[in-house]
Coordinates of C-alpha atoms and ligand atoms in Angstrom, one line a residue:
M1 CA 0.0 0.0 0.0
E2 CA 1.3 3.4 -0.9
M3 CA 1.2 6.3 1.5
T4 CA 1.0 9.8 0.0
P5 CA 3.2 12.6 1.6
R6 CA 0.0 14.3 2.9
L7 CA -1.2 11.2 4.6
E8 CA 2.2 10.5 6.1
A9 CA 2.5 14.1 7.4
A10 CA -0.9 13.8 9.0
I11 CA 0.0 10.5 10.7
R12 CA 3.3 11.9 12.0
W13 CA 1.5 15.0 13.3
L14 CA -1.1 12.8 15.1
A15 CA 1.6 10.5 16.6
S16 CA 3.6 13.4 17.8
D17 CA 0.5 14.6 19.6
N18 CA 0.2 11.2 21.3
T19 CA -2.9 10.3 19.4
V20 CA -2.6 6.5 19.1
N21 CA -5.6 5.7 17.0
A22 CA -7.3 7.7 14.2
Y23 CA -9.2 7.5 11.0
I24 CA -7.8 9.8 8.3
Y25 CA -10.1 10.7 5.5
D26 CA -9.7 12.3 2.1
P27 CA -13.3 12.7 0.9
D28 CA -12.0 14.3 -2.3
I29 CA -11.1 10.8 -3.5
M30 CA -14.7 9.8 -3.1
R31 CA -15.9 12.9 -4.9
K32 CA -13.6 12.1 -7.8
R33 CA -14.7 8.5 -8.0
L34 CA -18.4 9.6 -8.0
G35 CA -17.7 12.2 -10.7
A36 CA -15.9 9.6 -12.8
L37 CA -18.8 7.1 -12.5
R38 CA -21.4 9.8 -13.3
S39 CA -19.5 10.6 -16.5
I40 CA -19.5 7.1 -17.9
M41 CA -22.8 5.5 -16.8
P42 CA -25.6 5.0 -19.4
A43 CA -28.5 7.4 -19.5
G44 CA -31.0 6.6 -16.8
V45 CA -28.5 5.4 -14.2
E46 CA -29.0 7.2 -10.9
L47 CA -26.1 7.0 -8.4
F48 CA -27.0 7.0 -4.7
Y49 CA -24.4 7.0 -1.9
A50 CA -25.1 4.1 0.6
M51 CA -24.1 6.1 3.7
K52 CA -23.9 3.1 5.9
A53 CA -20.4 2.8 4.4
N54 CA -19.4 6.0 6.1
P55 CA -21.8 8.6 7.5
H56 CA -19.1 11.2 8.3
P57 CA -20.2 14.7 7.2
G58 CA -17.1 14.9 4.9
F59 CA -18.4 11.8 3.0
L60 CA -21.9 13.1 2.8
A61 CA -20.5 16.4 1.4
A62 CA -18.5 14.4 -1.1
A63 CA -21.8 12.8 -2.2
A64 CA -23.5 16.2 -3.0
K65 CA -23.5 15.4 -6.7
A66 CA -25.0 12.0 -6.3
K67 CA -28.7 11.6 -7.1
G68 CA -29.2 11.1 -3.4
I69 CA -28.5 9.0 -0.4
E70 CA -29.6 5.4 0.5
I71 CA -30.6 5.4 4.1
A72 CA -31.3 2.4 6.3
S73 CA -32.3 4.0 9.6
L74 CA -33.8 7.1 11.1
G75 CA -30.4 8.1 12.4
E76 CA -29.0 8.0 8.9
A77 CA -32.0 10.0 7.6
E78 CA -31.3 12.7 10.2
K79 CA -27.6 12.9 9.3
A80 CA -28.4 13.1 5.6
V81 CA -30.9 15.9 6.2
Q82 CA -28.4 17.7 8.4
A83 CA -26.0 17.4 5.4
D84 CA -28.5 19.3 3.3
F85 CA -30.1 16.3 1.4
E86 CA -33.8 17.0 0.9
P87 CA -35.8 13.9 2.0
S88 CA -37.0 13.7 -1.7
R89 CA -33.4 12.6 -2.4
L90 CA -33.5 9.8 0.1
I91 CA -34.3 6.1 -0.6
F92 CA -35.1 4.0 2.5
T93 CA -33.9 0.4 2.5
G94 CA -33.4 -2.4 5.1
P95 CA -35.2 -5.5 6.2
G96 CA -36.7 -4.1 9.4
K97 CA -38.1 -0.6 9.5
S98 CA -39.9 0.6 12.6
M99 CA -43.3 2.4 12.5
E100 CA -41.4 5.6 13.5
E101 CA -39.1 5.2 10.5
L102 CA -41.9 4.4 8.1
A103 CA -44.0 7.4 9.4
W104 CA -40.9 9.7 9.1
S105 CA -40.6 8.6 5.5
V106 CA -44.2 9.4 4.6
D107 CA -44.3 12.6 6.6
H108 CA -41.1 13.9 5.0
G109 CA -41.7 12.7 1.5
V110 CA -38.8 10.2 1.1
R111 CA -38.4 9.3 -2.6
T112 CA -39.0 5.6 -2.3
V113 CA -39.4 3.2 0.5
H114 CA -38.1 -0.3 -0.4
V115 CA -40.6 -2.6 1.2
E116 CA -39.2 -6.0 2.1
S117 CA -42.4 -8.0 3.0
L118 CA -46.2 -7.8 2.8
T119 CA -46.2 -7.0 6.6
E120 CA -44.0 -4.0 6.0
A121 CA -46.1 -3.0 3.1
H122 CA -49.3 -3.2 5.2
R123 CA -47.7 -1.2 8.0
L124 CA -46.6 1.5 5.6
H125 CA -50.0 1.5 4.0
T126 CA -51.8 2.0 7.3
I127 CA -49.6 5.0 8.0
C128 CA -50.4 6.4 4.6
C129 CA -54.2 5.9 5.2
E130 CA -53.9 7.7 8.6
R131 CA -52.3 10.7 6.9
G132 CA -54.3 10.6 3.7
K133 CA -51.0 10.4 1.8
H134 CA -49.4 8.2 -0.9
Q135 CA -45.9 6.7 -0.9
D136 CA -43.8 5.5 -3.8
V137 CA -42.4 2.0 -3.1
L138 CA -40.0 -0.5 -4.6
L139 CA -40.4 -4.2 -3.8
R140 CA -37.2 -5.9 -2.7
V141 CA -36.9 -9.3 -4.1
N142 CA -34.7 -12.2 -2.9
A143 CA -33.7 -13.4 -6.3
N144 CA -33.1 -17.0 -6.9
F145 CA -29.4 -16.5 -7.8
D146 CA -26.2 -15.5 -6.1
I147 CA -22.6 -14.6 -6.9
H148 CA -20.3 -17.3 -5.7
E149 CA -17.2 -15.2 -5.5
A150 CA -18.8 -12.2 -3.8
Q151 CA -17.7 -11.2 -0.3
T152 CA -21.3 -11.3 1.0
N153 CA -24.4 -12.5 -0.8
F154 CA -27.8 -11.0 -0.2
S155 CA -29.9 -13.2 -2.4
G156 CA -30.3 -16.9 -3.3
G157 CA -31.4 -19.4 -0.7
S158 CA -33.3 -18.5 2.5
R159 CA -32.7 -14.8 3.3
K160 CA -34.0 -12.2 5.6
F161 CA -34.0 -9.7 2.7
G162 CA -37.0 -9.0 0.5
V163 CA -39.6 -11.6 -0.7
D164 CA -38.5 -14.7 -2.5
E165 CA -38.7 -14.4 -6.3
E166 CA -40.9 -17.6 -6.5
T167 CA -43.6 -15.9 -4.4
L168 CA -43.9 -12.8 -6.6
G169 CA -47.0 -14.2 -8.4
D170 CA -48.8 -14.1 -5.0
V171 CA -47.1 -11.1 -3.3
L172 CA -47.2 -8.5 -6.1
P173 CA -51.0 -8.5 -6.7
R174 CA -51.4 -8.0 -2.9
L175 CA -49.0 -5.2 -2.9
L176 CA -50.7 -3.6 -5.9
A177 CA -54.0 -3.8 -4.1
L178 CA -52.7 -1.4 -1.4
E179 CA -54.0 1.7 -3.1
R180 CA -52.0 4.2 -1.1
L181 CA -48.7 2.6 -2.1
R182 CA -47.5 3.5 -5.6
F183 CA -45.5 0.5 -6.9
R184 CA -42.5 1.9 -8.9
G185 CA -40.4 -1.2 -9.4
L186 CA -38.0 -3.7 -8.0
H187 CA -35.0 -3.7 -5.7
V188 CA -32.8 -6.7 -6.3
Y189 CA -29.4 -6.4 -4.5
C190 CA -27.5 -9.5 -5.0
A191 CA -24.1 -9.2 -3.5
S192 CA -21.5 -6.9 -2.0
G193 CA -17.8 -6.7 -2.8
V194 CA -17.9 -8.0 -6.3
L195 CA -14.8 -7.5 -8.4
N196 CA -15.9 -9.5 -11.5
V197 CA -18.0 -7.2 -13.7
A198 CA -19.4 -10.2 -15.7
D199 CA -21.0 -11.5 -12.5
L200 CA -22.7 -8.2 -11.7
L201 CA -23.9 -7.9 -15.3
M202 CA -25.3 -11.4 -15.1
N203 CA -27.2 -10.2 -12.1
C204 CA -28.5 -7.2 -14.1
K205 CA -29.6 -9.5 -16.9
L206 CA -31.5 -11.8 -14.6
V207 CA -33.2 -8.8 -13.0
F208 CA -34.2 -7.6 -16.4
D209 CA -35.7 -11.0 -17.1
L210 CA -37.6 -10.8 -13.9
V211 CA -39.0 -7.4 -14.8
H212 CA -40.0 -8.7 -18.2
Q213 CA -41.8 -11.6 -16.7
I214 CA -43.6 -9.4 -14.1
E215 CA -44.8 -7.0 -16.8
M216 CA -46.0 -9.8 -19.0
A217 CA -47.9 -11.4 -16.1
N218 CA -49.4 -8.1 -14.9
P219 CA -50.7 -6.0 -17.7
G220 CA -50.6 -2.3 -16.9
V221 CA -47.8 -2.8 -14.3
E222 CA -44.5 -1.1 -15.1
C223 CA -41.3 -1.3 -13.2
D224 CA -40.0 2.2 -14.1
I225 CA -37.3 2.0 -11.4
I226 CA -35.0 -0.9 -11.2
D227 CA -32.6 -0.9 -8.3
F228 CA -29.5 -3.1 -8.3
G229 CA -28.4 -2.1 -4.8
G230 CA -24.6 -1.7 -4.3
G231 CA -21.9 -4.3 -4.8
F232 CA -19.0 -2.7 -6.8
G233 CA -15.9 -4.2 -5.1
V234 CA -12.5 -2.9 -4.1
D235 CA -9.3 -4.9 -4.3
Y236 CA -8.5 -5.4 -0.6
L237 CA -6.0 -8.1 -1.4
E238 CA -4.1 -5.9 -3.9
T239 CA -4.3 -8.5 -6.6
G240 CA -4.3 -5.8 -9.3
N241 CA -7.9 -6.9 -10.3
D242 CA -9.8 -3.7 -9.6
F243 CA -13.4 -3.4 -10.5
D244 CA -13.7 -2.1 -14.0
P245 CA -16.5 0.6 -14.1
H246 CA -16.1 1.2 -17.8
A247 CA -16.8 -2.5 -18.6
Y248 CA -19.8 -2.4 -16.3
A249 CA -21.2 0.8 -17.9
E250 CA -20.8 -0.6 -21.4
G251 CA -22.3 -3.9 -20.4
L252 CA -25.3 -2.3 -18.7
N253 CA -25.8 0.0 -21.7
D254 CA -25.9 -3.1 -24.0
L255 CA -28.4 -4.8 -21.7
I256 CA -30.7 -1.7 -21.6
E257 CA -30.7 -1.6 -25.4
E258 CA -31.2 -5.4 -25.7
Y259 CA -34.3 -5.3 -23.5
G260 CA -35.6 -2.0 -24.8
F261 CA -35.6 -0.6 -21.3
Q262 CA -34.5 3.0 -22.3
G263 CA -36.4 5.6 -20.4
R264 CA -36.4 3.8 -17.1
S265 CA -34.3 4.6 -14.0
F266 CA -31.6 2.2 -12.9
V267 CA -30.6 2.9 -9.3
L268 CA -27.2 2.0 -7.9
E269 CA -26.6 2.4 -4.2
L270 CA -22.9 2.4 -3.9
G271 CA -21.0 2.4 -0.6
R272 CA -17.7 0.6 -0.6
Y273 CA -16.5 1.5 -4.1
L274 CA -16.9 5.2 -3.4
A275 CA -15.8 5.4 0.2
A276 CA -13.2 2.6 0.8
P277 CA -10.2 4.2 -0.9
A278 CA -10.9 7.6 0.8
G279 CA -10.0 6.4 4.4
W280 CA -7.2 4.9 6.5
F281 CA -7.2 3.5 10.0
C282 CA -4.0 4.3 11.8
T283 CA -3.0 2.7 15.1
E284 CA 0.2 2.7 17.1
I285 CA 2.1 -0.6 17.5
L286 CA 2.3 -0.9 21.3
D287 CA 4.0 -4.2 21.5
I288 CA 5.6 -6.9 19.4
K289 CA 6.2 -10.4 20.8
E290 CA 7.1 -13.7 19.4
S291 CA 4.7 -16.5 20.3
R292 CA 5.7 -20.0 19.2
S293 CA 7.7 -18.7 16.2
K294 CA 5.1 -16.2 15.0
K295 CA 5.4 -12.5 15.6
Q296 CA 2.3 -10.9 17.2
L297 CA 1.9 -7.1 16.8
I298 CA -0.4 -5.5 19.4
C299 CA -1.9 -2.3 18.3
A300 CA -3.7 0.4 20.3
G301 CA -6.9 -0.1 18.4
G302 CA -8.6 -3.4 17.5
I303 CA -12.1 -4.5 16.5
N304 CA -13.5 -1.7 18.7
H305 CA -12.3 0.7 16.1
F306 CA -11.8 -1.4 13.0
R307 CA -13.9 -4.5 13.0
R308 CA -14.1 -5.2 9.3
P309 CA -11.0 -7.5 8.9
A310 CA -12.1 -9.8 11.7
A311 CA -15.8 -9.7 10.7
L312 CA -15.1 -10.7 7.1
A313 CA -11.9 -12.7 7.7
I314 CA -9.9 -10.7 5.3
N315 CA -6.8 -8.6 5.4
H316 CA -6.8 -5.0 4.4
P317 CA -3.6 -3.6 2.8
V318 CA -1.2 -2.5 5.6
A319 CA 1.7 -0.1 5.6
V320 CA 3.9 0.7 8.6
L321 CA 5.0 4.2 9.2
R322 CA 8.4 4.0 10.8
R323 CA 9.1 6.4 13.7
E324 CA 12.6 5.3 14.7
Q325 CA 11.9 5.3 18.4
K326 CA 14.5 4.2 20.9
P327 CA 13.9 0.6 22.1
W328 CA 12.7 0.2 25.7
F329 CA 15.2 -2.5 26.3
D330 CA 18.0 -4.3 24.4
E331 CA 16.1 -7.5 23.5
Q332 CA 13.0 -5.7 22.3
V333 CA 11.5 -7.8 19.4
S334 CA 11.1 -6.3 16.0
V335 CA 9.8 -7.4 12.6
R336 CA 12.0 -7.7 9.5
D337 CA 10.7 -9.2 6.3
E338 CA 8.2 -11.6 7.6
H339 CA 4.5 -12.6 7.8
V340 CA 2.9 -11.6 11.1
Y341 CA -0.4 -11.5 13.1
I342 CA -1.7 -8.1 14.0
G343 CA -4.2 -7.7 16.8
G344 CA -5.7 -5.0 19.0
P345 CA -5.7 -4.4 22.8
L346 CA -9.0 -6.2 23.6
C347 CA -9.3 -9.2 25.7
T348 CA -10.8 -11.5 23.1
S349 CA -9.0 -13.6 20.5
A350 CA -11.6 -12.3 18.0
D351 CA -9.6 -9.0 18.2
K352 CA -7.8 -9.4 14.9
L353 CA -6.7 -6.7 12.5
A354 CA -4.7 -8.9 10.1
N355 CA -3.2 -12.4 9.9
D356 CA -0.3 -13.8 8.0
I357 CA 0.3 -10.4 6.5
Y358 CA 3.7 -9.5 5.1
I359 CA 5.5 -6.7 6.9
E360 CA 8.9 -5.4 5.7
A361 CA 9.9 -3.7 8.9
A362 CA 8.1 -2.7 12.2
D363 CA 9.2 -1.7 15.7
V364 CA 7.3 -0.8 18.8
G365 CA 6.2 2.8 18.5
D366 CA 5.6 2.6 14.7
V367 CA 2.1 3.2 13.3
A368 CA 0.2 0.5 11.4
V369 CA -1.8 2.1 8.6
F370 CA -4.7 0.1 7.2
G371 CA -5.8 1.1 3.7
L372 CA -9.3 0.9 2.0
A373 CA -10.7 1.7 5.4
G374 CA -13.0 4.6 4.3
A375 CA -16.0 2.2 4.0
Y376 CA -17.4 0.1 6.8
G377 CA -14.5 1.2 9.1
L378 CA -15.8 3.0 12.2
S379 CA -19.4 2.6 11.1
M380 CA -19.3 -1.2 11.6
S381 CA -17.0 -1.4 14.7
N382 CA -17.7 -2.4 18.3
I383 CA -17.0 1.1 19.5
E384 CA -18.3 0.5 23.1
F385 CA -16.4 -2.7 23.7
L386 CA -13.9 -2.1 26.5
S387 CA -14.7 1.6 26.5
H388 CA -11.6 2.8 24.8
R389 CA -11.7 6.4 23.5
R390 CA -13.4 6.9 20.2
P391 CA -10.7 7.5 17.5
P392 CA -10.8 11.0 16.0
E393 CA -11.8 11.2 12.4
I394 CA -9.4 13.6 10.6
V395 CA -10.2 15.1 7.2
L396 CA -7.1 15.8 5.1
Ligands
LIG1 C1 -29.5 -2.1 0.8 C2 -28.1 -1.8 0.5 N1 -27.7 -0.9 -0.4 C3 -26.5 -0.6 -0.7 C4 -25.4 -1.2 0.1 C5 -24.0 -0.8 -0.2 O1 -23.3 -1.9 -0.7 P1 -21.8 -1.7 -1.2 O2 -21.0 -1.1 -0.1 O3 -21.4 -3.1 -1.5 O4 -21.8 -0.9 -2.4 C6 -25.8 -2.1 1.1 C7 -24.7 -2.7 1.9 O5 -24.9 -3.6 2.7 C8 -27.1 -2.4 1.3 O6 -27.5 -3.2 2.3

């Protein structure tokens, strides 16, 4: 992983101030990635930022030119509104929405609520009836396919997300009968962290088939919004196989033409692809020991600040910022050109930051810098566990 001089200067400044853990963000990286995507996507594609990846105001500001924000809680809704997104630019997803969240959506005019079951549709409908209002909805479908190489699959098999594709013949007419819900189309989010464009395009093709079948079976019904969720991956393992957005844009354009779907909206709710490269988690190496012939690096922050590597059993790219501090005693262990384990300070063996990762050189007092940490970093960590201080989030 490469460190820019700006990033290095910021880490050195933090370390000199005794700040042992921090997230450093460069939201401009996200702004540029969003701009680049907007310039190549086919007509009709609407890019939303999935703020669960990183709700920091700097990232929300970087999403200003997105079509809007994908939210999945009232807390996210409030943060998005604080960041100047009109509720009409918000789309509300997630498999369990409370009455309060549904009511907020109707009261504030959220663009679409993505209903995940008939129960949820009925709850939303009741709220609409009470208020004499209508609400645009998408129906989330648990499609009958998955992507084998994805980091996380959201469809195929038994899932908590959406309604099973096979039940659509029964579910859709019942949804359509709820006259205060305006059915606008489908939400079919298949998988997250996908690097292979062909896999994601296959997903799009299968969704288009599904849309075609629904429209044939239900005359007068049109899915004018088709939401593919998120899913563009980033190359955590630094294999050189980055997601190719040009190939995706071209492939999607071909599919839109093949199916004659011009004039519809195609929603992408992207989190990781936009935010991951715009953040780093930095943590001081407090100790290094050798345990049964493997070096163990103990850092000041662990899964309480950066849970993702442990939760998904993957390594993020790591660089070590050397600080050339005097050893505390002569036999102090150091790392030179070897594969090591990196953990945090918490009293659980689940507290892993990386395993079997190559480190060229590290000593106690250096700073471990984890890259691609702008997405699902602090936002999915166990921040209360052991009550360590919350790491500051510094914008470059
Ligand atoms: C409904 C929904 N949309 C979008 C996303 C963002 O996905 P990604 O970060 O893979 O782009 C997620 C992530 O879990 C999600 O659940």
